[in-house]
mmCIF file of C-alpha atoms and ligand atoms in Angstrom:
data_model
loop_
_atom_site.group_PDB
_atom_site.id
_atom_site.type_symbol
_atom_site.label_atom_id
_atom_site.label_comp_id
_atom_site.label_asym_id
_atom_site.label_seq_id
_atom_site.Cartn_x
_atom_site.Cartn_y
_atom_site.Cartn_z
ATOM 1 C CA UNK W 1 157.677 117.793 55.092
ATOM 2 C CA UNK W 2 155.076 116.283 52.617
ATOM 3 C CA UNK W 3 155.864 116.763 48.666
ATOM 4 C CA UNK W 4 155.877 119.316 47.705
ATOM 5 C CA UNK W 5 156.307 121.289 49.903
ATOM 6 C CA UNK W 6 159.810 123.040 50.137
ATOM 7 C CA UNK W 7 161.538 123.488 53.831
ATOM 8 C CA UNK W 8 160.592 126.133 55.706
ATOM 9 C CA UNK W 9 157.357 127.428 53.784
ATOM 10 C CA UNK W 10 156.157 130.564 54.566
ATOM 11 C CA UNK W 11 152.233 130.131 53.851
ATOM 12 C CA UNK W 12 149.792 132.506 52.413
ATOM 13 C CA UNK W 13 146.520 131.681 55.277
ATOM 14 C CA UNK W 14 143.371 131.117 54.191
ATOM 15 C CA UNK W 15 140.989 133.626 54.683
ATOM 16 C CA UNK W 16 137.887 134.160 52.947
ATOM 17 C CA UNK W 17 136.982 137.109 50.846
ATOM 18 C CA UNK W 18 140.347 137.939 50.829
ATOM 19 C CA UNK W 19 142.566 134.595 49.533
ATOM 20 C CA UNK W 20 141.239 134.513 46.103
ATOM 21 C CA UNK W 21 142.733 133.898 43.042
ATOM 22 C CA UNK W 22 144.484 137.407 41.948
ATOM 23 C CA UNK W 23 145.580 137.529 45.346
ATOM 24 C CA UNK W 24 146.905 134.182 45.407
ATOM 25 C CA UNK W 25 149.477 135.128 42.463
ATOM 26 C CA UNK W 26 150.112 138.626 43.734
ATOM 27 C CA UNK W 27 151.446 136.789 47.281
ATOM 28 C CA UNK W 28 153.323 133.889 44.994
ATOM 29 C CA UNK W 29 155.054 136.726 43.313
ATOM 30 C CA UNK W 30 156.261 138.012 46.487
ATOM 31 C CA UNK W 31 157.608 134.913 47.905
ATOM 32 C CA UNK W 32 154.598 132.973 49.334
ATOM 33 C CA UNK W 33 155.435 129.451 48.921
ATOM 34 C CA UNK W 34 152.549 128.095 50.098
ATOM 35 C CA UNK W 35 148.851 128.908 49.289
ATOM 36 C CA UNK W 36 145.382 127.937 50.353
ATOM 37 C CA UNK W 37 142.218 128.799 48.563
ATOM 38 C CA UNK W 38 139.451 130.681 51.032
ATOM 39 C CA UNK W 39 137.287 128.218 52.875
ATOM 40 C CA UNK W 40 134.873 126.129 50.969
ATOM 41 C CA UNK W 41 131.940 124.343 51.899
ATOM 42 C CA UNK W 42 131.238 120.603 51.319
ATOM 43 C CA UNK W 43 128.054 121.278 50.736
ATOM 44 C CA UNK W 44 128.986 123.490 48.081
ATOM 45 C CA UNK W 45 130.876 120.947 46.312
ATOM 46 C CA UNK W 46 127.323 119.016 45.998
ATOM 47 C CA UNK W 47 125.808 121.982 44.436
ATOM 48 C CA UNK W 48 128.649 122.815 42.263
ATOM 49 C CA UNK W 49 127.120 126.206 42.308
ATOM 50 C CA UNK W 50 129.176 128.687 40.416
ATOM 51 C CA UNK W 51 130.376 130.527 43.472
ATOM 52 C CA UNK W 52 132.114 127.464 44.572
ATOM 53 C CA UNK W 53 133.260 126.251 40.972
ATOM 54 C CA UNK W 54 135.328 130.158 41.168
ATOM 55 C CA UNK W 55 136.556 129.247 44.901
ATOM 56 C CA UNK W 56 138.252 125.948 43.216
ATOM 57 C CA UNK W 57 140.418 127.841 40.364
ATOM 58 C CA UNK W 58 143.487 128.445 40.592
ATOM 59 C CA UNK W 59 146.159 129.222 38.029
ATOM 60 C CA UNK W 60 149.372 126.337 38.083
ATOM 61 C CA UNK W 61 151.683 128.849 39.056
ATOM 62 C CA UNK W 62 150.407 129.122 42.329
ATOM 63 C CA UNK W 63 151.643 125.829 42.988
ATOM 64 C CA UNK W 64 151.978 124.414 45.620
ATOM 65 C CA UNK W 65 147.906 125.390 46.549
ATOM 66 C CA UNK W 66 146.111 123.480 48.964
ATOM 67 C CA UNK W 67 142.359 123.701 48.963
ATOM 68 C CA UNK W 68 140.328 123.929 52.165
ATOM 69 C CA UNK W 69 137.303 122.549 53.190
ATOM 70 C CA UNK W 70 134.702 122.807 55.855
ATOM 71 C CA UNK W 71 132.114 120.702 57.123
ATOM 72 C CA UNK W 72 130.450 118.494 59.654
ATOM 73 C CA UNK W 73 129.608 115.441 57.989
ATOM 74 C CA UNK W 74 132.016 113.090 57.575
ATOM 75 C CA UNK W 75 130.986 110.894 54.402
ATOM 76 C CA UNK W 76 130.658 114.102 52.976
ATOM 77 C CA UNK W 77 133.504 115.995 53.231
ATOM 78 C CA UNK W 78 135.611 112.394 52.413
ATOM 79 C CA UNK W 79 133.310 112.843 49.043
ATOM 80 C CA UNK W 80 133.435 116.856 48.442
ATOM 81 C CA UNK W 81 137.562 115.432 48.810
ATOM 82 C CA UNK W 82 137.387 112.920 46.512
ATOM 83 C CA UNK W 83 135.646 115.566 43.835
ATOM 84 C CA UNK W 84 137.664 118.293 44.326
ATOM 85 C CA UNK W 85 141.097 115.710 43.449
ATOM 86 C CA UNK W 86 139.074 114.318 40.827
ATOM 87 C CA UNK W 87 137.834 117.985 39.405
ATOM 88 C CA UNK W 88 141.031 120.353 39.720
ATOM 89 C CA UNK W 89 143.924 118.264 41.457
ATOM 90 C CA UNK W 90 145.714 120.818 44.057
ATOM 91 C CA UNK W 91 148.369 119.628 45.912
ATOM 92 C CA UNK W 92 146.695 118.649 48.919
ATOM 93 C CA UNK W 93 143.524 119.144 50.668
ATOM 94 C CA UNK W 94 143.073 121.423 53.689
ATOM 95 C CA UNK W 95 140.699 120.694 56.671
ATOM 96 C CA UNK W 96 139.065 123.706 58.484
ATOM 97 C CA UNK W 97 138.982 123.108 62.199
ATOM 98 C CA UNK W 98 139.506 126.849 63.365
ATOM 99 C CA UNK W 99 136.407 129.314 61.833
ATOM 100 C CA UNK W 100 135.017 130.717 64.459
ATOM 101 C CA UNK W 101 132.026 132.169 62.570
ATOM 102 C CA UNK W 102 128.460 131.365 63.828
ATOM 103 C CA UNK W 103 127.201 130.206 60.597
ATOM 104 C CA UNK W 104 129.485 127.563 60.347
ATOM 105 C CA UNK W 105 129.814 126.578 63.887
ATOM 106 C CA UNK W 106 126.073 126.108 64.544
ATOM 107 C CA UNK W 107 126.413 123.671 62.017
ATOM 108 C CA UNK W 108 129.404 121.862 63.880
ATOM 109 C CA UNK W 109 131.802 123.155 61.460
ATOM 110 C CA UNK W 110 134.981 124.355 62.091
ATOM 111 C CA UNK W 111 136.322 125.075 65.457
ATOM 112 C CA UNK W 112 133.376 123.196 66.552
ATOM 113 C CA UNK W 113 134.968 120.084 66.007
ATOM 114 C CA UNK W 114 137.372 121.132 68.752
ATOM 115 C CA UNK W 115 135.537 120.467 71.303
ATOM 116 C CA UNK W 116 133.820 116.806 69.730
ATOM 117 C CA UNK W 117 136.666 114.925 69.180
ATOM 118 C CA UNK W 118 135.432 111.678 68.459
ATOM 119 C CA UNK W 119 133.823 113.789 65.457
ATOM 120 C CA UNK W 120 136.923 115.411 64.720
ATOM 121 C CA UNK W 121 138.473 112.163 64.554
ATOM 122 C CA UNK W 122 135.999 110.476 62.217
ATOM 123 C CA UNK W 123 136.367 113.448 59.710
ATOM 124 C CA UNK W 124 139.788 113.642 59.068
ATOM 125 C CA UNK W 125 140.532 109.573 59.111
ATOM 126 C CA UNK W 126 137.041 109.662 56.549
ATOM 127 C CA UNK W 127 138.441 112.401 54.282
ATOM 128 C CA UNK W 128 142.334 110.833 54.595
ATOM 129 C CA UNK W 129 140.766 107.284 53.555
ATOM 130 C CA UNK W 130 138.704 108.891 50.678
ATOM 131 C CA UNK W 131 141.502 110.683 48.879
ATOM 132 C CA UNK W 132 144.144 108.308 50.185
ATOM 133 C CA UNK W 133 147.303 108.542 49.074
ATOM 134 C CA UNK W 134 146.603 112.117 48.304
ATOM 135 C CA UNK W 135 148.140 114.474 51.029
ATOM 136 C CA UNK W 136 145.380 115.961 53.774
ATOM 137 C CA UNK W 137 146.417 118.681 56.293
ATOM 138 C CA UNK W 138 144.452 120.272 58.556
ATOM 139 C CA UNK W 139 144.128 123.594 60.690
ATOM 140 C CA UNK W 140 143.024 123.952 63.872
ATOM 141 C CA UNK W 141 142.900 126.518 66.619
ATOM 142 C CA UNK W 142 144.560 125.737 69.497
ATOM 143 C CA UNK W 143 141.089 125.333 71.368
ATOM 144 C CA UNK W 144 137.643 126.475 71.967
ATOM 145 C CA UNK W 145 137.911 128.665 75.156
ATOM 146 C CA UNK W 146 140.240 129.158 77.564
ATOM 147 C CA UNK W 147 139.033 126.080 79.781
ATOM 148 C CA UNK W 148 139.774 123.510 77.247
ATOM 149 C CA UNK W 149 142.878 124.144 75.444
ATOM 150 C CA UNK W 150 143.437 120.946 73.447
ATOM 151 C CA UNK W 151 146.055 121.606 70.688
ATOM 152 C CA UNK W 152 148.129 118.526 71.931
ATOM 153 C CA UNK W 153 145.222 116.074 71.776
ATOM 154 C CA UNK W 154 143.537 117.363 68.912
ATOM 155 C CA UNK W 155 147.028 117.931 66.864
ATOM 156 C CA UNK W 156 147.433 113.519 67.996
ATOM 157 C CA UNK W 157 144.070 112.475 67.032
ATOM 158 C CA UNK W 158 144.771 113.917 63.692
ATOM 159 C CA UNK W 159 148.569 112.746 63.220
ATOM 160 C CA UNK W 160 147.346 109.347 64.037
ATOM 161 C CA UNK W 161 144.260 109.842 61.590
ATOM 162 C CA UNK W 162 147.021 110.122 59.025
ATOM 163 C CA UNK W 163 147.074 114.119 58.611
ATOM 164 C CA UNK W 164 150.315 114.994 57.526
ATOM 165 C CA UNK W 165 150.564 118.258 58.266
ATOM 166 C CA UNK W 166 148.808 121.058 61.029
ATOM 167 C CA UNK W 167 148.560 124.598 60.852
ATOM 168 C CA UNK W 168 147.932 126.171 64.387
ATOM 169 C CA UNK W 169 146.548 129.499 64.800
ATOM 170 C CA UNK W 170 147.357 130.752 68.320
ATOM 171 C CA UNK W 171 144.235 131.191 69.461
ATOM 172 C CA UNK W 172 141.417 129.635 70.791
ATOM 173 C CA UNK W 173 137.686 130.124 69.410
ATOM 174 C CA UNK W 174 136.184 131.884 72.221
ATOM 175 C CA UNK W 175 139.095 134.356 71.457
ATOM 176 C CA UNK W 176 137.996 134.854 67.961
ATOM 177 C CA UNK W 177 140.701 137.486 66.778
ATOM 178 C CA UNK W 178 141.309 139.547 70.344
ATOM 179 C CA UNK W 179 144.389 138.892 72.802
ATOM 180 C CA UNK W 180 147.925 137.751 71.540
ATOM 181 C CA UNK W 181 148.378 134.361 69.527
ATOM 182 C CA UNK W 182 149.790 131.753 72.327
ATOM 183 C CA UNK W 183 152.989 130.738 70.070
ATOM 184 C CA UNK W 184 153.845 128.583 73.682
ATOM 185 C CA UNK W 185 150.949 126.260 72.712
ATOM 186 C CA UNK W 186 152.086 126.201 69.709
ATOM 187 C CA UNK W 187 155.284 124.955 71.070
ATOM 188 C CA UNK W 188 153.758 122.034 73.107
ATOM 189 C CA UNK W 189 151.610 120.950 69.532
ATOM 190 C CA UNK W 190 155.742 120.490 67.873
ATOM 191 C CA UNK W 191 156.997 118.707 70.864
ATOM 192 C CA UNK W 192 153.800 116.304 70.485
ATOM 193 C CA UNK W 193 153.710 114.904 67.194
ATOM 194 C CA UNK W 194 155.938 113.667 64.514
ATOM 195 C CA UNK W 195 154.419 115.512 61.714
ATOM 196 C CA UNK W 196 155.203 119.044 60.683
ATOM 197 C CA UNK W 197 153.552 121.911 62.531
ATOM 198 C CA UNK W 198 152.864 125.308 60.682
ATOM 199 C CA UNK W 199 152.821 128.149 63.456
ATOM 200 C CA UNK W 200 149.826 131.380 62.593
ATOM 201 C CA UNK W 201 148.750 134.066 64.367
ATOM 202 C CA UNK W 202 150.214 137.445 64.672
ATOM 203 C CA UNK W 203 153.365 137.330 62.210
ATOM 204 C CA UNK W 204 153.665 140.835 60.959
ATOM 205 C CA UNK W 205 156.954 141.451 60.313
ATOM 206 C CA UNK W 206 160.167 139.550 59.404
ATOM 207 C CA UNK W 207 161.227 139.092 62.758
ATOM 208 C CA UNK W 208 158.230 137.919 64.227
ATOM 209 C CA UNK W 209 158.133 134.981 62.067
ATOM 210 C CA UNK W 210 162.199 134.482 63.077
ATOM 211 C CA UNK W 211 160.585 134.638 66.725
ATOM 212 C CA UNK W 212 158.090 132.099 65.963
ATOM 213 C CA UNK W 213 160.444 129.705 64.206
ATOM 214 C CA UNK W 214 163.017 130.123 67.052
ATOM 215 C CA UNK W 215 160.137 129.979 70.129
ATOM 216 C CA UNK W 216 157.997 127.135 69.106
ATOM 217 C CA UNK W 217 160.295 125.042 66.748
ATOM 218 C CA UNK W 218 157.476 124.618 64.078
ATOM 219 C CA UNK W 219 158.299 123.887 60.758
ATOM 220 C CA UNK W 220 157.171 126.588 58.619
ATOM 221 C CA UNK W 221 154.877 130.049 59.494
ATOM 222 C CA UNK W 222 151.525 130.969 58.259
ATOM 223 C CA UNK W 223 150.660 134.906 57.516
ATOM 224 C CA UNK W 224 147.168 136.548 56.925
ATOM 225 C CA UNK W 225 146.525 139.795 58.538
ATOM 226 C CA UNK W 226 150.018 140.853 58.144
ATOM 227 C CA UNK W 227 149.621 139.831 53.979
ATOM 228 C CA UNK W 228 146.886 141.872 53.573
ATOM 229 C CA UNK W 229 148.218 144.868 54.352
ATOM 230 C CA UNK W 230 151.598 144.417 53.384
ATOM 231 C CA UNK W 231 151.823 141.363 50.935
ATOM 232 C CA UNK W 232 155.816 141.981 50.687
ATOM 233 C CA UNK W 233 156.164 140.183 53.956
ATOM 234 C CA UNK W 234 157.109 137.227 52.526
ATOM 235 C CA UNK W 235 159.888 138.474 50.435
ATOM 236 C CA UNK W 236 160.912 140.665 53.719
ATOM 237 C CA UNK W 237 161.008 137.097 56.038
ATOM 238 C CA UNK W 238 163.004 135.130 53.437
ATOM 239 C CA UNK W 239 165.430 138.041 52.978
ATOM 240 C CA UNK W 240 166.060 138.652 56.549
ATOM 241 C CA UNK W 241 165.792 134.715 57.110
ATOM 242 C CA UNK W 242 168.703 134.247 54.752
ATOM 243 C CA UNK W 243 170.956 136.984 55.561
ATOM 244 C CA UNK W 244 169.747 138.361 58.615
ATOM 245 C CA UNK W 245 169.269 141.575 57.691
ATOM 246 C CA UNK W 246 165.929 143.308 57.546
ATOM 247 C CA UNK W 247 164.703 144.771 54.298
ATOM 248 C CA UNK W 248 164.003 148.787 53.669
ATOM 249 C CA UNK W 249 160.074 148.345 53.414
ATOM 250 C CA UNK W 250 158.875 149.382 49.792
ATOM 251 C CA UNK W 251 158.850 152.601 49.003
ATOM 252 C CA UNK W 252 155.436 154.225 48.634
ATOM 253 C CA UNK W 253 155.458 155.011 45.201
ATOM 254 C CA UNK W 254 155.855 151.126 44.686
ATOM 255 C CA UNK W 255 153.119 150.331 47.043
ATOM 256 C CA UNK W 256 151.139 151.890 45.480
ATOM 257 C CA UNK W 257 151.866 150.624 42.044
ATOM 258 C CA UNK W 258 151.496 147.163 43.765
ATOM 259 C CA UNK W 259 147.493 148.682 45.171
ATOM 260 C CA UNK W 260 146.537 149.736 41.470
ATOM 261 C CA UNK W 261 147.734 146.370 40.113
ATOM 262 C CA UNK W 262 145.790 144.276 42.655
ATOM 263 C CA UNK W 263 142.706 146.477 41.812
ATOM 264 C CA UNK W 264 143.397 146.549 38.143
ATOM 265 C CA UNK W 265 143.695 142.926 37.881
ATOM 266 C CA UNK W 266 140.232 142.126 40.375
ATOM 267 C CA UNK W 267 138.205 144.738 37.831
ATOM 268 C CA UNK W 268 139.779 142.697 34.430
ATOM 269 C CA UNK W 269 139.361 139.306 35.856
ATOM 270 C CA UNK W 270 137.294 139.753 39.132
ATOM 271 C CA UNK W 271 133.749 137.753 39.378
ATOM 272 C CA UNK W 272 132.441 140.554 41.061
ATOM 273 C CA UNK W 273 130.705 142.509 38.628
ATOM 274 C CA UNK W 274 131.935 145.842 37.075
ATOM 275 C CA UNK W 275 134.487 148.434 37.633
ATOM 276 C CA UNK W 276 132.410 150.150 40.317
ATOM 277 C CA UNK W 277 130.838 146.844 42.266
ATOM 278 C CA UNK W 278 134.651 145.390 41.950
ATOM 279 C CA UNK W 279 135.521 148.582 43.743
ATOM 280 C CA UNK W 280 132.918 149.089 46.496
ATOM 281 C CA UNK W 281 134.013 145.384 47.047
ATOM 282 C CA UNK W 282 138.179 146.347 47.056
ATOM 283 C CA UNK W 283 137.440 149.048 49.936
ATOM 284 C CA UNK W 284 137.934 146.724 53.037
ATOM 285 C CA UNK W 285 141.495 145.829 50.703
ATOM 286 C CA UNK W 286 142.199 149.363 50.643
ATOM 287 C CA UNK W 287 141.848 150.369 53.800
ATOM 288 C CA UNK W 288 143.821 146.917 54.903
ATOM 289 C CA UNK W 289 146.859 148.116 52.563
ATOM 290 C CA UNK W 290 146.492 151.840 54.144
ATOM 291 C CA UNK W 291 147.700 150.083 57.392
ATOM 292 C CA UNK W 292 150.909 151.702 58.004
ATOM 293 C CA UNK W 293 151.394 154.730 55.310
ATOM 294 C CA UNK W 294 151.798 158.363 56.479
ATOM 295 C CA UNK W 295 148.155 159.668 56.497
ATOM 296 C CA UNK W 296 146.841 156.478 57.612
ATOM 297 C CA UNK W 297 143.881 157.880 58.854
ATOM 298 C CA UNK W 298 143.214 160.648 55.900
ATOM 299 C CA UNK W 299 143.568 157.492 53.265
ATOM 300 C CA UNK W 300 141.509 155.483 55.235
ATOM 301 C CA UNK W 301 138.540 157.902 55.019
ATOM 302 C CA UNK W 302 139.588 158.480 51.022
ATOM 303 C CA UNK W 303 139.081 155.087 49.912
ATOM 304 C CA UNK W 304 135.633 154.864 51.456
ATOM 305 C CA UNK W 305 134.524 156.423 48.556
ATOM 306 C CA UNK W 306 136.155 155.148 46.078
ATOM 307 C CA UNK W 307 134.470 153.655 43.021
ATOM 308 C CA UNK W 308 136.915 153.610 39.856
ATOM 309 C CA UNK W 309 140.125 152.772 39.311
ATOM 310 C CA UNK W 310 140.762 156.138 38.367
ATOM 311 C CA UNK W 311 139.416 157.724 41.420
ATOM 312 C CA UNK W 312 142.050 155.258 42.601
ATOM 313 C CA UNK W 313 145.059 156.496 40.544
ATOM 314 C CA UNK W 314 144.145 160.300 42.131
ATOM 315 C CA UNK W 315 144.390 159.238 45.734
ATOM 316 C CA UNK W 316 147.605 157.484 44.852
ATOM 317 C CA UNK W 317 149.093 160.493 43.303
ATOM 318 C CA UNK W 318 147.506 162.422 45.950
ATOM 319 C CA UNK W 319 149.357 159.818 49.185
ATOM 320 C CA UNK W 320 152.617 160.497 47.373
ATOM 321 C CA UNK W 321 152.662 164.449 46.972
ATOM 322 C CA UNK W 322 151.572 164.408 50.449
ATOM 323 C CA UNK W 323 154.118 161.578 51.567
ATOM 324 C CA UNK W 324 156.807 164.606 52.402
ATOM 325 C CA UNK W 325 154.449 166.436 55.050
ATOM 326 C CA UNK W 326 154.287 165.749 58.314
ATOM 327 C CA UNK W 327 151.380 163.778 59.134
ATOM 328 C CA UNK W 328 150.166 164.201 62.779
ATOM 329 C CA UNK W 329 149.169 160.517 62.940
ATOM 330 C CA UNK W 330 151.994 158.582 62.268
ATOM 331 C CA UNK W 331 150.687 156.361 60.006
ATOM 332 C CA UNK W 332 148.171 154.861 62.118
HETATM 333 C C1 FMN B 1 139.164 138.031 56.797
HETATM 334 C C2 FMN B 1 139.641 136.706 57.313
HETATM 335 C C3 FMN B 1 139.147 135.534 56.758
HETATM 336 C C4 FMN B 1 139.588 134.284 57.223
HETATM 337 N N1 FMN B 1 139.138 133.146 56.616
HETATM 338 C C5 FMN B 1 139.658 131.950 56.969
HETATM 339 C C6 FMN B 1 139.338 130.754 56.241
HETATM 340 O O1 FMN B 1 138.570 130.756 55.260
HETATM 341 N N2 FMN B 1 139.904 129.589 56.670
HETATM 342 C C7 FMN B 1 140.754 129.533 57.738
HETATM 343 O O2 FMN B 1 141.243 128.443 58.084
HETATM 344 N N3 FMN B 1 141.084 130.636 58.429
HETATM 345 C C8 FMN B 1 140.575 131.833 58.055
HETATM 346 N N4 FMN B 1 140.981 132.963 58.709
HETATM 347 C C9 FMN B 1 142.003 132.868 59.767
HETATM 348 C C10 FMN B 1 143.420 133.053 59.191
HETATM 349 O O3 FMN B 1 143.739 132.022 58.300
HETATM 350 C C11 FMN B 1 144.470 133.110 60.323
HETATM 351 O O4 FMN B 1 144.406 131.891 61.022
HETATM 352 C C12 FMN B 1 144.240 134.246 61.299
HETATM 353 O O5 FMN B 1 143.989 135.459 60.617
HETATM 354 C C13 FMN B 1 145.457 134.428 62.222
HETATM 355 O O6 FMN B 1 146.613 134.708 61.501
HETATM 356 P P1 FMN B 1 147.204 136.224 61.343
HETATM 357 O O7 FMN B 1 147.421 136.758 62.735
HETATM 358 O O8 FMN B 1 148.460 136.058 60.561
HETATM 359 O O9 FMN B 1 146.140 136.999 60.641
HETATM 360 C C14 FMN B 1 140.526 134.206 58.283
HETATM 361 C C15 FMN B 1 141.003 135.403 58.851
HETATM 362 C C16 FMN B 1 140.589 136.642 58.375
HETATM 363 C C17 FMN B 1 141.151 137.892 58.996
#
């Protein structure tokens, strides 16, 4: 494994609108031991528009950060590199090869490059030469449909274009976020190449990342979804990792604490505007961290409406009185 990275990282994914910096530290302080800023544009770097400036902060405790980058073009994303190690110096430099969004791929970003490899090729040896020695790694999907699964050739080209590390999301484009993550492919990528392969895609417990590690052999696991709604995970893997045994989940009183802090820290420190923009903005969060509590379904609808943090602290005490009843749905 590249320095420094430890053995066995358990990675915070990327995802934008939801990897920024509060949540960042709120994962670290779980156990995430790995982080990646939300995807930014080369472009952007060129602009050095404000919104991009805020995607390139990060605090130095949530080392080690990598941050990702998207683009088409080689020469520039080898420059947007070179600025970004210049500007904030993260630990290494992550290459988008998976987003399935339009926007990007009708502009031949992302898991476009799948299915170009030449292109693909060009782009990471340009951005690996531009920053070189600085570490480059690089995610991918494991293809763009179902007819041309390439995770072995694609995961090559880039070891030999001196990537040192892939993460593989279990899915192909065409698949966007349907089906089950193909952890077999995943598999094949680890047998292929010499450098170390991150496994993603459907880890949402402690022993599904066990069952990834075990199935595929990869060398660390990458969580989204199953962070956002329940950003204990990584404490929950490393226990159970460690000991084998599989941690009580938090109790709700404490989730809840940990919901209030996350939305008390993006209104402080948030970019978003005030209290009640911050909080139309922290309802897709919400419902994302509802996942799972008794009156799932109730809470869901509740924090539709929210729009202070103290209409926030009311459902909270609300969910807890209620927590004893009997809800008919399970927590679904
Ligand atoms: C809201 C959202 C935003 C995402 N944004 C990015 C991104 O900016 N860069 C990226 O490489 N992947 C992005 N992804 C994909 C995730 O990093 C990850 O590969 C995918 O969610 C599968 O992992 P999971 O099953 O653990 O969620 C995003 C996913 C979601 C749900």
């Amino acid at each position: 494994m590249f320095s420094p990275i430890p053995d066995c990282p358990i990675y915070l994914a990327p995802m934008a609108g939801v990897t920024d910096k509060i949540f960042r530290q709120l994962c670290k302080d779980e156990g995430a031991d790995v982080v990646v800023t939300e995807f930014v544009s080369a472009e952007g770097i060129f602009r050095r528009n404000e919104r991009t400036m805020r995607y390139l902060d990060f605090d130095t405790s949530e080392r080690p950060i990598g941050v990702q980058l998207f683009g088409a073009e080689p020469d520039h994303l080898g420059e947007a590199a070179r600025r970004v190690v210049e500007w904030v110096q993260p630990d290494f430099i992550d290459l988008n090869f998976g987003c399935p969004v339009n926007k990007v791929v009708s502009k031949n970003g992302g898991s476009s490059l799948l299915r170009d490899c030449p292109l693909l090729e060009k782009v990471a040896a340009t951005v690996v030469k531009a920053v070189a020695p600085f570490p480059v790694t690089a995610k991918i999907r494991i293809g763009w449909d179902r007819n041309s699964i390439n995770a072995t050739t694609t995961a090559k080209i880039l070891e030999d274009a001196g990537i040192r590390a892939i993460a593989v999301h279990g899915r192909t484009k065409e698949q966007g976020y349907s089906d089950v993550a193909d952890w077999e492919t995943i598999a094949k990528v680890v047998q292929t190449v010499k450098i170390p392969v991150i496994g993603n895609g459907d880890i949402r417990c402690a022993t599904d990342a066990e069952r990834c590690l075990k199935m595929s052999g990869v060398a660390g696991v990458m969580i989204g979804r199953g962070a956002m709604s329940a950003p204990w995970i990584f404490r929950e893997i490393k226990h159970y990792i460690a000991t084998r045994e599989i941690l009580p989940p938090p109790s709700l009183e404490k989730r809840w604490d940990f919901i209030k802090r996350h939305c008390r820290l993006a209104v402080e420190h948030g970019a978003r505007g005030g209290e009640m923009t911050t909080m139309h903005s922290m309802r897709a969060r919400l419902t994302a961290y509802s996942h799972g509590m008794p009156g799932a379904r109730v809470l869901r609808q509740m924090v539709q409406h929210v729009s202070t943090l103290a209409e926030l602290d009311q459902i909270a005490d609300e969910a807890i009185r209620n927590s004893t009843t009997d809800f008919a749905d399970g927590g679904k």
